Every structure is written in C-alpha cells, then in structure tokens.
Coordinates of C-alpha atoms and ligand atoms in Angstrom, one line a residue:
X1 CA 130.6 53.3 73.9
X2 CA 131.8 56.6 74.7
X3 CA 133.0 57.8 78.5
X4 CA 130.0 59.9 80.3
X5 CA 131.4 63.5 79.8
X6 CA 132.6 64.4 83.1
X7 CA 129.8 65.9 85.7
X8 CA 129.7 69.0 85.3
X9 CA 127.2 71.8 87.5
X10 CA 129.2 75.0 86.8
X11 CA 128.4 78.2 89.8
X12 CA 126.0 81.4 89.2
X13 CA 128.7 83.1 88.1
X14 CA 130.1 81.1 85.6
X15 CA 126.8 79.5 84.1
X16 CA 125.2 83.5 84.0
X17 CA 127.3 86.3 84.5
X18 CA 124.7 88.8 84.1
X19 CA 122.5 87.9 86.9
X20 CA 125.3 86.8 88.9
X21 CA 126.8 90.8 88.3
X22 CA 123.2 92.2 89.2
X23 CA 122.9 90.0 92.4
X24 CA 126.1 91.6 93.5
X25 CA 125.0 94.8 92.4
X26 CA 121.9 94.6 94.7
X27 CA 124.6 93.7 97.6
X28 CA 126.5 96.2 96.7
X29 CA 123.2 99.1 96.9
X30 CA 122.0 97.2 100.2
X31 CA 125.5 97.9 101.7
X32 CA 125.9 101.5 101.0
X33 CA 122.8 102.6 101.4
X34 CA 119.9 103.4 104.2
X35 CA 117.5 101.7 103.8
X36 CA 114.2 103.3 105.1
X37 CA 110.9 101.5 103.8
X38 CA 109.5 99.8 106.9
X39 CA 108.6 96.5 105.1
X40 CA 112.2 95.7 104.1
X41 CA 114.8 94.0 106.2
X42 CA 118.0 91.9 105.9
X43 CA 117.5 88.4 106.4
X44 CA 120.3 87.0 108.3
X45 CA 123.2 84.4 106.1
X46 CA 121.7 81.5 108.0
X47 CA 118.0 82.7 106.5
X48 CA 119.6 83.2 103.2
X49 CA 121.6 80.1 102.6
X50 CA 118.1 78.2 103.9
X51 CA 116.1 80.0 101.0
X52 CA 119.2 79.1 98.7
X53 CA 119.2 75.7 99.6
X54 CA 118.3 72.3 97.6
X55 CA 114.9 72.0 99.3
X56 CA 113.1 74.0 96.4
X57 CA 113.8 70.7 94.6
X58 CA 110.7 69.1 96.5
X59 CA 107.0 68.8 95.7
X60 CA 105.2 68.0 98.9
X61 CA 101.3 68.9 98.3
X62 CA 99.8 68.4 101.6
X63 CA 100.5 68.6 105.1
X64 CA 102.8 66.7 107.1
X65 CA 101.5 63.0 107.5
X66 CA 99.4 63.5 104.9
X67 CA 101.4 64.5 101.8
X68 CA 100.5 63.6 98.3
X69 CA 103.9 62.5 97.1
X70 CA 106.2 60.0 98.4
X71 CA 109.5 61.1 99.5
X72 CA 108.9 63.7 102.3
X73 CA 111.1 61.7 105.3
X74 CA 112.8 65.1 105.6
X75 CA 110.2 67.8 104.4
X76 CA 107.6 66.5 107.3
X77 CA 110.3 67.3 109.9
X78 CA 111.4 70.8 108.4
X79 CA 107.6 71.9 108.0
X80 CA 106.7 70.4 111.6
X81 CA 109.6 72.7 112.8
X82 CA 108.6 75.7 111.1
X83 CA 105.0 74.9 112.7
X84 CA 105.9 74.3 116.0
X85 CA 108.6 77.1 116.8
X86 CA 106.4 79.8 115.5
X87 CA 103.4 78.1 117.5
X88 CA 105.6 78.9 120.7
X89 CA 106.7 81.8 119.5
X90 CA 103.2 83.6 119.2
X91 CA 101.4 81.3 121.7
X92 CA 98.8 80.8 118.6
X93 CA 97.2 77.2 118.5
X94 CA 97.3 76.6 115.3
X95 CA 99.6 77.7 112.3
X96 CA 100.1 77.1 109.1
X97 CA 103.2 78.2 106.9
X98 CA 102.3 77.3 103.7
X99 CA 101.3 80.8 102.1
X100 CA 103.9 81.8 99.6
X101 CA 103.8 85.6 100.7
X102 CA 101.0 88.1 102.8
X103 CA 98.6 88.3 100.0
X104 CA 97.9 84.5 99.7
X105 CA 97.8 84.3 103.7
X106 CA 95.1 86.9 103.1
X107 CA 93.6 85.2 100.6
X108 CA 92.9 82.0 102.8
X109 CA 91.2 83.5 105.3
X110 CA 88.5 84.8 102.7
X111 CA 88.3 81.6 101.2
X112 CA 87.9 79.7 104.8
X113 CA 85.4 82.2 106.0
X114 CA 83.5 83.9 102.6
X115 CA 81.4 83.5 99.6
X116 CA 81.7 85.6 96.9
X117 CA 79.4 89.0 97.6
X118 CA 79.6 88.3 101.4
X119 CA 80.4 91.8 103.2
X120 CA 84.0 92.1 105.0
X121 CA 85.7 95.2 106.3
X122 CA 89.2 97.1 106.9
X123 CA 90.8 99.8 106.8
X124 CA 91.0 101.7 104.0
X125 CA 94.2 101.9 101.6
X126 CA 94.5 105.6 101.7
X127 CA 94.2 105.8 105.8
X128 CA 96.9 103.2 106.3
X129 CA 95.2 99.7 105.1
X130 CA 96.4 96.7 102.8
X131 CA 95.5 96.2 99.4
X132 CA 94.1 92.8 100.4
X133 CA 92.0 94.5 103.1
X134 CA 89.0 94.7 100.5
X135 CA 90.7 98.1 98.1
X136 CA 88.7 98.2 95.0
X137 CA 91.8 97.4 92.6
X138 CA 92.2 94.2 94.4
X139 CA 90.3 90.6 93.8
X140 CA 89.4 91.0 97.8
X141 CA 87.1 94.3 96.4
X142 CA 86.2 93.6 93.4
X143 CA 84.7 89.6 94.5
X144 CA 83.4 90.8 98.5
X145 CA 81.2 93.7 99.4
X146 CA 83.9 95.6 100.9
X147 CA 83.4 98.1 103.2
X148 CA 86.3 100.2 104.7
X149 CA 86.7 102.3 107.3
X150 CA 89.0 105.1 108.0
X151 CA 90.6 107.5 110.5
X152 CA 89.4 110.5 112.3
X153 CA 90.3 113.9 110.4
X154 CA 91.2 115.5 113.6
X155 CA 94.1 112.8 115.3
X156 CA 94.5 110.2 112.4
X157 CA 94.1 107.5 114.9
X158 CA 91.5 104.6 113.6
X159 CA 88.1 106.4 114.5
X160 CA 86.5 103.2 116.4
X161 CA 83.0 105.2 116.2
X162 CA 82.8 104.7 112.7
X163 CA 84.3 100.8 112.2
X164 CA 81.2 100.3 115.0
X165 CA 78.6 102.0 113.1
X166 CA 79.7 100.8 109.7
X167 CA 80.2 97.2 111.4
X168 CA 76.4 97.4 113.3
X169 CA 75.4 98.7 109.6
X170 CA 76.7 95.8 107.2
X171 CA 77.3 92.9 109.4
X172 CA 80.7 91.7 108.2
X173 CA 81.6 88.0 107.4
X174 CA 85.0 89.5 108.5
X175 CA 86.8 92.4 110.5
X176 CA 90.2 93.0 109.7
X177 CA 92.5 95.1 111.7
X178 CA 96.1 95.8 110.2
X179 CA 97.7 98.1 108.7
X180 CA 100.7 99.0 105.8
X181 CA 101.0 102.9 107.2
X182 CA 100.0 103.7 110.4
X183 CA 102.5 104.5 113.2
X184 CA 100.6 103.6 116.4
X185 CA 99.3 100.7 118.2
X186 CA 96.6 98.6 117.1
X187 CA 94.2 98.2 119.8
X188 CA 93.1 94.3 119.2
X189 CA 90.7 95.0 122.1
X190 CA 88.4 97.2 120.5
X191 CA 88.4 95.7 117.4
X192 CA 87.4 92.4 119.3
X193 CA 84.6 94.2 121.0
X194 CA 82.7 95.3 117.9
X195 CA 83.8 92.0 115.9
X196 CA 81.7 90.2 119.0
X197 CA 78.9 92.7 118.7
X198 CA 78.2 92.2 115.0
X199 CA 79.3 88.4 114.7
X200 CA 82.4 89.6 112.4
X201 CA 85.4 86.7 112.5
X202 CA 88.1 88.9 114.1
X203 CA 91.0 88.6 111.6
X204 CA 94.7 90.4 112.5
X205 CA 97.2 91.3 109.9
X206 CA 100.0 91.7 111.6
X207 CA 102.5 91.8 108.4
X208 CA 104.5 94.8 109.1
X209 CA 104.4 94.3 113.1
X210 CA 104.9 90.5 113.8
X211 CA 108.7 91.1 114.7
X212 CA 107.5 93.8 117.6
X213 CA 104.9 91.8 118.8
X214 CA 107.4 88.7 119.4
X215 CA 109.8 90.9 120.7
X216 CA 107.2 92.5 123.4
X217 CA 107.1 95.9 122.1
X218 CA 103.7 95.7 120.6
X219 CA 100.8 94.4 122.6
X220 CA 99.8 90.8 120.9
X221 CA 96.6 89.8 119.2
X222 CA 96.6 86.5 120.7
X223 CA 94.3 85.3 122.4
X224 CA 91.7 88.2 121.0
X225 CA 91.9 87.2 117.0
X226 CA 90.1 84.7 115.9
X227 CA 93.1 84.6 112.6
X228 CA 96.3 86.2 112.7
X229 CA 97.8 86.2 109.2
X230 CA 101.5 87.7 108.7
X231 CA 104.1 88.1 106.5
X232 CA 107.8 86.3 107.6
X233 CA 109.5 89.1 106.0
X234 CA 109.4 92.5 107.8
X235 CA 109.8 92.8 111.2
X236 CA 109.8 89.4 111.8
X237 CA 113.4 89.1 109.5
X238 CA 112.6 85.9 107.9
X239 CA 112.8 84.8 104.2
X240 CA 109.8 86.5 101.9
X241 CA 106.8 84.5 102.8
X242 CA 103.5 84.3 104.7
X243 CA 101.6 82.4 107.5
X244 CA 98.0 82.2 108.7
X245 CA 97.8 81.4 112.5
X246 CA 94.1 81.0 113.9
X247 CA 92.6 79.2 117.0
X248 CA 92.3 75.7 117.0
X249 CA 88.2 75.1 115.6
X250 CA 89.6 76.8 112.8
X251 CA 92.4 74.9 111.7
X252 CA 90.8 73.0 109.4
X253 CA 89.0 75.5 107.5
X254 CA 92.6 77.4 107.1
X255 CA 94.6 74.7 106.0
X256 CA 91.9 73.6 103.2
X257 CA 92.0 77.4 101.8
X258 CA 95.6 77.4 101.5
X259 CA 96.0 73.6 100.1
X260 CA 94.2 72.7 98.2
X261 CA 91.9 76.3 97.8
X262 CA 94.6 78.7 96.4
X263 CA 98.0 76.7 96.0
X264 CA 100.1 74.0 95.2
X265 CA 102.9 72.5 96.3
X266 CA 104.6 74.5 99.4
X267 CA 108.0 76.3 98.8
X268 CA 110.1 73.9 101.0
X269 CA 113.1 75.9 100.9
X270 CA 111.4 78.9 102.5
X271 CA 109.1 76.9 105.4
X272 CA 113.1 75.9 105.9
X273 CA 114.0 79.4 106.6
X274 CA 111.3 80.6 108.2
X275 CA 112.1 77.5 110.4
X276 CA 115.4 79.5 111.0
X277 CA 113.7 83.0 111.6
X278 CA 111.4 81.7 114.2
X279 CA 114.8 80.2 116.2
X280 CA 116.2 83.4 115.6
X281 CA 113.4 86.0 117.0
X282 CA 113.3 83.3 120.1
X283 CA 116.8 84.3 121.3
X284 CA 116.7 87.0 123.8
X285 CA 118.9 89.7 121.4
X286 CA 115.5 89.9 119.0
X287 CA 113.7 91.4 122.2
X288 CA 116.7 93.8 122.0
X289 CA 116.4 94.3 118.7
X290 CA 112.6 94.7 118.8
X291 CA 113.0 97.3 121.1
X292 CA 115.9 99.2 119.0
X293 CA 113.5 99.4 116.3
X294 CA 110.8 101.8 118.3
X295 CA 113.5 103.2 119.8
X296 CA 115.2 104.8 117.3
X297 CA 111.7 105.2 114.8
X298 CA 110.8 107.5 118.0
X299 CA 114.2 109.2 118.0
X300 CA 114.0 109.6 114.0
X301 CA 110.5 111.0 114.5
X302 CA 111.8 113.7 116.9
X303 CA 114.6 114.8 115.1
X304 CA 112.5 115.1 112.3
X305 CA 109.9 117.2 114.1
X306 CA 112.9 119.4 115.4
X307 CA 113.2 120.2 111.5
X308 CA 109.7 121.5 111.1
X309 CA 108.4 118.2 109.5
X310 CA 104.7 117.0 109.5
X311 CA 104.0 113.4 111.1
X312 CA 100.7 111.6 110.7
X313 CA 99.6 111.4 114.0
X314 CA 102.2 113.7 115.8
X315 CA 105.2 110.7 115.9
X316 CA 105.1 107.0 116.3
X317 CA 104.6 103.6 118.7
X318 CA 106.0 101.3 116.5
X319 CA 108.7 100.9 113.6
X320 CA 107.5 103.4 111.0
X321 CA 106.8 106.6 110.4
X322 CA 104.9 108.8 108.0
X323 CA 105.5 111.8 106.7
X324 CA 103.2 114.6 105.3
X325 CA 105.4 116.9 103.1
X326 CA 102.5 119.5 102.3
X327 CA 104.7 121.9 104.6
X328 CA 107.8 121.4 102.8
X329 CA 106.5 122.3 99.3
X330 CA 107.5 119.2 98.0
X331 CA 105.4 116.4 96.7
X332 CA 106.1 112.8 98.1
X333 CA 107.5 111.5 95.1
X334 CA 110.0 114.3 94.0
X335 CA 111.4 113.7 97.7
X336 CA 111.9 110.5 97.7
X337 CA 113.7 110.5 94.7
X338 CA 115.9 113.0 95.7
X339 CA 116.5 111.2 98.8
X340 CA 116.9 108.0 96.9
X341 CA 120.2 110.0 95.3
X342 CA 121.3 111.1 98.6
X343 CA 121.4 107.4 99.5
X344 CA 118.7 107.4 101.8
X345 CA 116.0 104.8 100.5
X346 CA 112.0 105.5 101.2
X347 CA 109.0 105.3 99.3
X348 CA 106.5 108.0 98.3
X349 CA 103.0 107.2 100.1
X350 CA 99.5 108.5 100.4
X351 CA 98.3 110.4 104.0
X352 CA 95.1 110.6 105.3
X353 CA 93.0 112.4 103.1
X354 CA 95.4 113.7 101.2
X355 CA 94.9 116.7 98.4
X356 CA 96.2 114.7 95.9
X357 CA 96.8 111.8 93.7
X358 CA 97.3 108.3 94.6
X359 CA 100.6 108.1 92.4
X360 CA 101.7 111.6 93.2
X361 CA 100.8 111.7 96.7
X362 CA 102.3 114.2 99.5
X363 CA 104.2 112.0 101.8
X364 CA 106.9 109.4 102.9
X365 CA 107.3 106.4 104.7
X366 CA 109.9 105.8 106.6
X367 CA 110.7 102.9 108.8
X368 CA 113.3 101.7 110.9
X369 CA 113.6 97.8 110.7
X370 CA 116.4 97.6 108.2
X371 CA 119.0 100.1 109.5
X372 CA 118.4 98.8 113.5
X373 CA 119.2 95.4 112.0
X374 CA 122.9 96.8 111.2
X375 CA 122.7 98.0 114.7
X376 CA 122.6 102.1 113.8
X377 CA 121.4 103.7 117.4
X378 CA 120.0 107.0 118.6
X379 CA 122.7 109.1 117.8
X380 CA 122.7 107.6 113.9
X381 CA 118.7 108.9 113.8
X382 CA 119.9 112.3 114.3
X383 CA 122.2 112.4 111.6
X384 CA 119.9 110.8 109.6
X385 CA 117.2 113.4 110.6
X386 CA 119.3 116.3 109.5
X387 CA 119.9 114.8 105.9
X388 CA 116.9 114.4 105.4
X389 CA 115.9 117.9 106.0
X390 CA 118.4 119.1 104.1
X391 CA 117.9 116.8 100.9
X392 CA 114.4 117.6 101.6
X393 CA 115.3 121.6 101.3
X394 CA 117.0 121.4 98.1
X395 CA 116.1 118.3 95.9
X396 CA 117.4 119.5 93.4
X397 CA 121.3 120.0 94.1
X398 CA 122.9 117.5 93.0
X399 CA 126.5 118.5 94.8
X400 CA 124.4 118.2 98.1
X401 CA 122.8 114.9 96.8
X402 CA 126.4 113.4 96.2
X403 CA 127.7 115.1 99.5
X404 CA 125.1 113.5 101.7
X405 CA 125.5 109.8 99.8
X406 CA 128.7 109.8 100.5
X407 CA 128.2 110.5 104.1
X408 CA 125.7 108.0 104.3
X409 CA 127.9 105.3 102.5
X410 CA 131.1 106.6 105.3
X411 CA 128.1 105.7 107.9
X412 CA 127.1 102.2 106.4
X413 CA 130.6 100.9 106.3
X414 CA 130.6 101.2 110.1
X415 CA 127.6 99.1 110.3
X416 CA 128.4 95.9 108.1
X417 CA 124.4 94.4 107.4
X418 CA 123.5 90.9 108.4
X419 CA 122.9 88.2 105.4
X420 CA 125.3 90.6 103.1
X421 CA 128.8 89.3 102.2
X422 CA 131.8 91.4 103.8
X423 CA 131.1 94.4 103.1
Ligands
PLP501 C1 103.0 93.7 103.3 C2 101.6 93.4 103.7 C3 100.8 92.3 103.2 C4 101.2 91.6 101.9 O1 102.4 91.0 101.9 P1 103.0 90.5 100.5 O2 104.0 89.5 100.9 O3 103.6 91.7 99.8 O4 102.0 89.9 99.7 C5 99.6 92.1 103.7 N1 99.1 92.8 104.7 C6 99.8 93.9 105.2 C7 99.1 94.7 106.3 C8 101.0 94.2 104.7 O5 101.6 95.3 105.2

C-alpha cells in the first residue's frame, strides 16, 4: 500500500492568488483612503481574526441547551457570551445574535409580530428610513400594508404630527423608528407615546447608532422599545452581522422568527466576534471614541457650512451628515465620484424631497465612524472640509483630484487603521 501523501493545507495566497491579491488590494484602498460612508468601520485584528476563525466549520441550529446537533460543548459557551455581554452592554433583557446581518434582524421582528397584509409603519426611504422599514421595493412593502411617514418641509426633523395622525389613522401592528440618513436624535419618547396610543409594538432600529448609544452620546431606547434590532457593524465596530434585542415576554416570539422562521444554522464564527465587539465597546476608550465620532461629525459639519454647503437639518447630533448639493450645481453622484478620485470615499444619497431621481439624487452622505476609529481629530475635519469644497468646485480636474489624494494618502499614513496590517 502506498504512504498517505503528506498533509497538505496550502495558505490563501498560495492555494488562490487572485483573491489573495484583491484582499490586499482592498487593504491597501482602506489604508490610503478616507473613508466617509457612516455605515462602514474598521473592525479591530481581534474582530477579524474571530470572523476568520475555524468556528464557521460548525452547524449549531438552535439555541444554546437546545441545539439540534451534537457537538456544541464550545459553540453554547461562545453564543452564551455573545448573549450575555451585549445584554449588559445595552441593559436589554433579552437578546438574540443569531441574525446574519440588519435585514434579517428586521425580518424577525415582522415575522414575531405580523401577518401578511397587517399595517406597519416607518420612516420613509427618501426622508432618511431603511429599506426594511416597509419601502415598496422591499418584501417588508410589498407583503405588509406599509405606511411611511416623513419629515417636515420646513426643519427636516421627523414631523411627529403626521407619524400620530397616520398612526391614529391605520392602527399599526408595528412602529418603527430608525433611520439610514438622518443626522439628529431620535426621540424614543415620542415614538413611545403614539406607539401606546394606537397599540403599535414599539420597534427601534438602531443600526447605524448602536455604537453612540453604548458609548452615551445618544440617548438609549431601552427601557421605551418594546424591540431593538441592530446591526454589529457600524457604529458598534463589530464583524458584519445583526441582533434583535426585545423585553423579556417577547423572547420567545423573537427567537422562533429567527430560528426556525427565516434561518438556519447560526454563523458561529461571527456570534464569536461580536462576542469580541461587545468586550471591546465595554472598555472605557469606546465612550472616548463614541464621543470622537459626534465630535468631529459636528466639526466636519461646520467647516463644511463655512464653505457655503447645504446640510439637512442645518448640522448634526450624531455621526453622519447629509449634504444637499443643489447649491453647488453639482448632482450627488458626479460629486462623489469625483471625490472618490480625490481619495475621499462617500456615497451619493437622496434628501428630503428632493427634485430629482432616486439614482441621480442631489446629495452626500458623509459620516464619521471610520476615520475617528484611526483616531483623525478636529483639526483633521477641517482639512478635510476644505477638500471637499474644493473637489466639490472643480470635479472635473483631474491634477486637483490627484493633488488632493495624495494629500489625503500623506494624512492616512499618520493614522495607521485598526484590523489593517502595518500600514
Ligand atoms: C444598515 C441598516 C440596516 C440593514 O443592515 P444590513 O446589514 O445591510 O442588512 C437596517 N436598518 C437600518 C436603519 C440600517 O441603517
């Protein structure tokens, strides 16, 4: 009989060079680069090397205790960690960490509390909402009788009048409040009141906050929301993924919708690093961090306003903010591919009743998570301000384009990015 060829298990770069080249290629653009769309972040090396681990290798349908494998001596004890550090962290009574990203977390929560045809409200996509929120291109509008509501035309703020008379008008199974583009605070209170006055189930998406409500720069939902869904990924700097939190009577109800209702087997490897993430935003410097983040979106939105730009609302509260580029001549998406030369990453995005299309809208979104995780400060939002007006000015020269990257790139290699090799 012949000898067992020799083990063999060759690395990423040997066994694919290709997507080994293009995964340092992403490093490489994540290095040199600003990064300014307020859902992005950089995960930290002991988040990545969690996702990255072996743990993927597991199917453990289920819940801890009550899994319908064998094998899960370890998987209980990561998921059970996961569970009870962001429990603590959010003061929520129940959590579950299953959901492989927002839109399945949202997805639960209509399946705990819904039939199909049942009514449900949020804010509109074009004011600032979520796909997920009930939008007509998503499952969530097309299977509920969804109802949005919007913002005033005067401030842009989320005109409570109208969720009240629309909520009095079609009794919603559920009330969502939470937003993908709208720079101020969400107040849970209100929302709570007119959830209570129709019989609405009080559900907060906190996706692109959860990281400023940890860190105490947001106020929280908790105890008001009767379900808290969130991504792990923004704010929060944890591995792409999603959790539904609710009170206690309701645990039951979530954890059916997510398994068995919508999924499978859990992605192990990520309840791992979200595991990590929650440890993480417990430590004292995320409170620091959290408050870096407004910090520097307010000093961004003031230099910004120094150079004649338009901002929804006037400025910020939180991490992001948006910009409305009618002024400048200059659609959204022209701009932010221009600034997208100029090494300053945003994307083009829809304001509030806005003159024109969806995919060719007139403004930006900007946010501030990603850069205030490689610890750029006040000072750095100025000089950031003032390329953007100029690349903003003059799309269309590319000597200016190539000036300011290069500027930018001098900027980033002060500021070496968590989770990235050595840059
Ligand atoms: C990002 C976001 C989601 C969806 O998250 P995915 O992980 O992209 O599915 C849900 N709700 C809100 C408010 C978001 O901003």
């Amino acid at each position: 009989m012949a000898p067992p060829l020799p083990f063999r298990d060759p690395s990423l770069a040997e066994r694919d060079p290709e997507i080994a080249r293009l995964i340092r290629e992403e490093e490489q653009r994540e290095a040199v680069k600003l990064r300014l769309i307020p859902s992005e972040n950089y995960a930290s090396k002991a988040v990545c090397e969690a996702t990255g681990s072996i743990l993927t290798n597991k199917y453990s349908e289920g819940y801890a205790g009550k899994r319908y494998y064998e094998g899960q001596q370890i998987i209980d004890q990561v998921e059970e960690l996961a569970v009870s550090r962001m429990k603590a962290l959010f003061g929520a009574e129940h959590v579950n960490v299953q959901p492989y990203s927002g839109s399945p977390a949202n997805l639960a929560v209509y399946l705990a509390f819904c039939q199909a045809g049942d009514p449900i409200m949020g804010l509109s996509l074009p004011s600032g909402g979520h796909l997920t929120h009930g939008w007509n291109v998503s499952i969530t509008g097309k299977y509920f009788k969804s109802v949005g509501y919007g913002v005033t035309r005067d401030t842009h703020r989320i005109d409570f009048a109208e969720v009240r008379k629309l909520a009095l008008e079609h009794k919603p199974k559920i009330l969502w409040c939470g937003t993908s583009a709208y720079p101020r605070v969400l107040e849970f209170d209100k929302f709570r009141e007119i959830a209570d006055e129709v019989g609405a189930k009080l559900c907060a998406d906190i996706a692109h906050i959860a990281g400023l409500v940890v860190g105490g720069v947001h106020p929280s939902p908790f105890p008001l929301a009767d379900v808290v869904t969130t991504t792990t990924h923004k704010t929060l700097r944890g591995p792409r993924g999603g959790m539904v939190m609710c009170k206690a009577q309701y645990a039951k109800d979530i954890d059916r919708a997510v398994f068995p209702g919508l999924q499978g087997g859990p992605h192990n490897h990520t309840t791992a690093a979200i595991a990590v993430a929650a440890k993480e935003a417990a430590e004292p410097s995320f409170k620091t961090y959290a408050q870096n983040v407004v910090d520097n979106a307010k000093a961004l939105a003031e230099g910004l306003l120094s150079h004649g730009f338009t901002l929804v609302t006037g400025g910020t509260d939180n991490h992001l903010v948006l910009i409305d580029l009618t002024n400048k001549n200059i659609p959204g998406k022209v701009a932010s591919k221009a600034l997208d030369r100029a090494g300053i990453v945003c994307n083009y995005n829809a304001v509030p009743f806005d003159q024109r299309k969806p995919f060719d809208p007139s403004g930006i979104r900007i946010g501030t998570p990603s850069i205030t995780s490689r610890g750029l400060g006040i000072p750095e939002m100025k000089r950031l301000a003032n390329w953007m007006a100029e690349v903003v000015k003059a799309p269309d020269d590319e000597a200016l384009l190539t000036r300011v990257a290069g500027e930018v790139r001098e900027l980033c290699a002060g500021f070496p990015a968590p989770g990235l090799p050595v840059q």
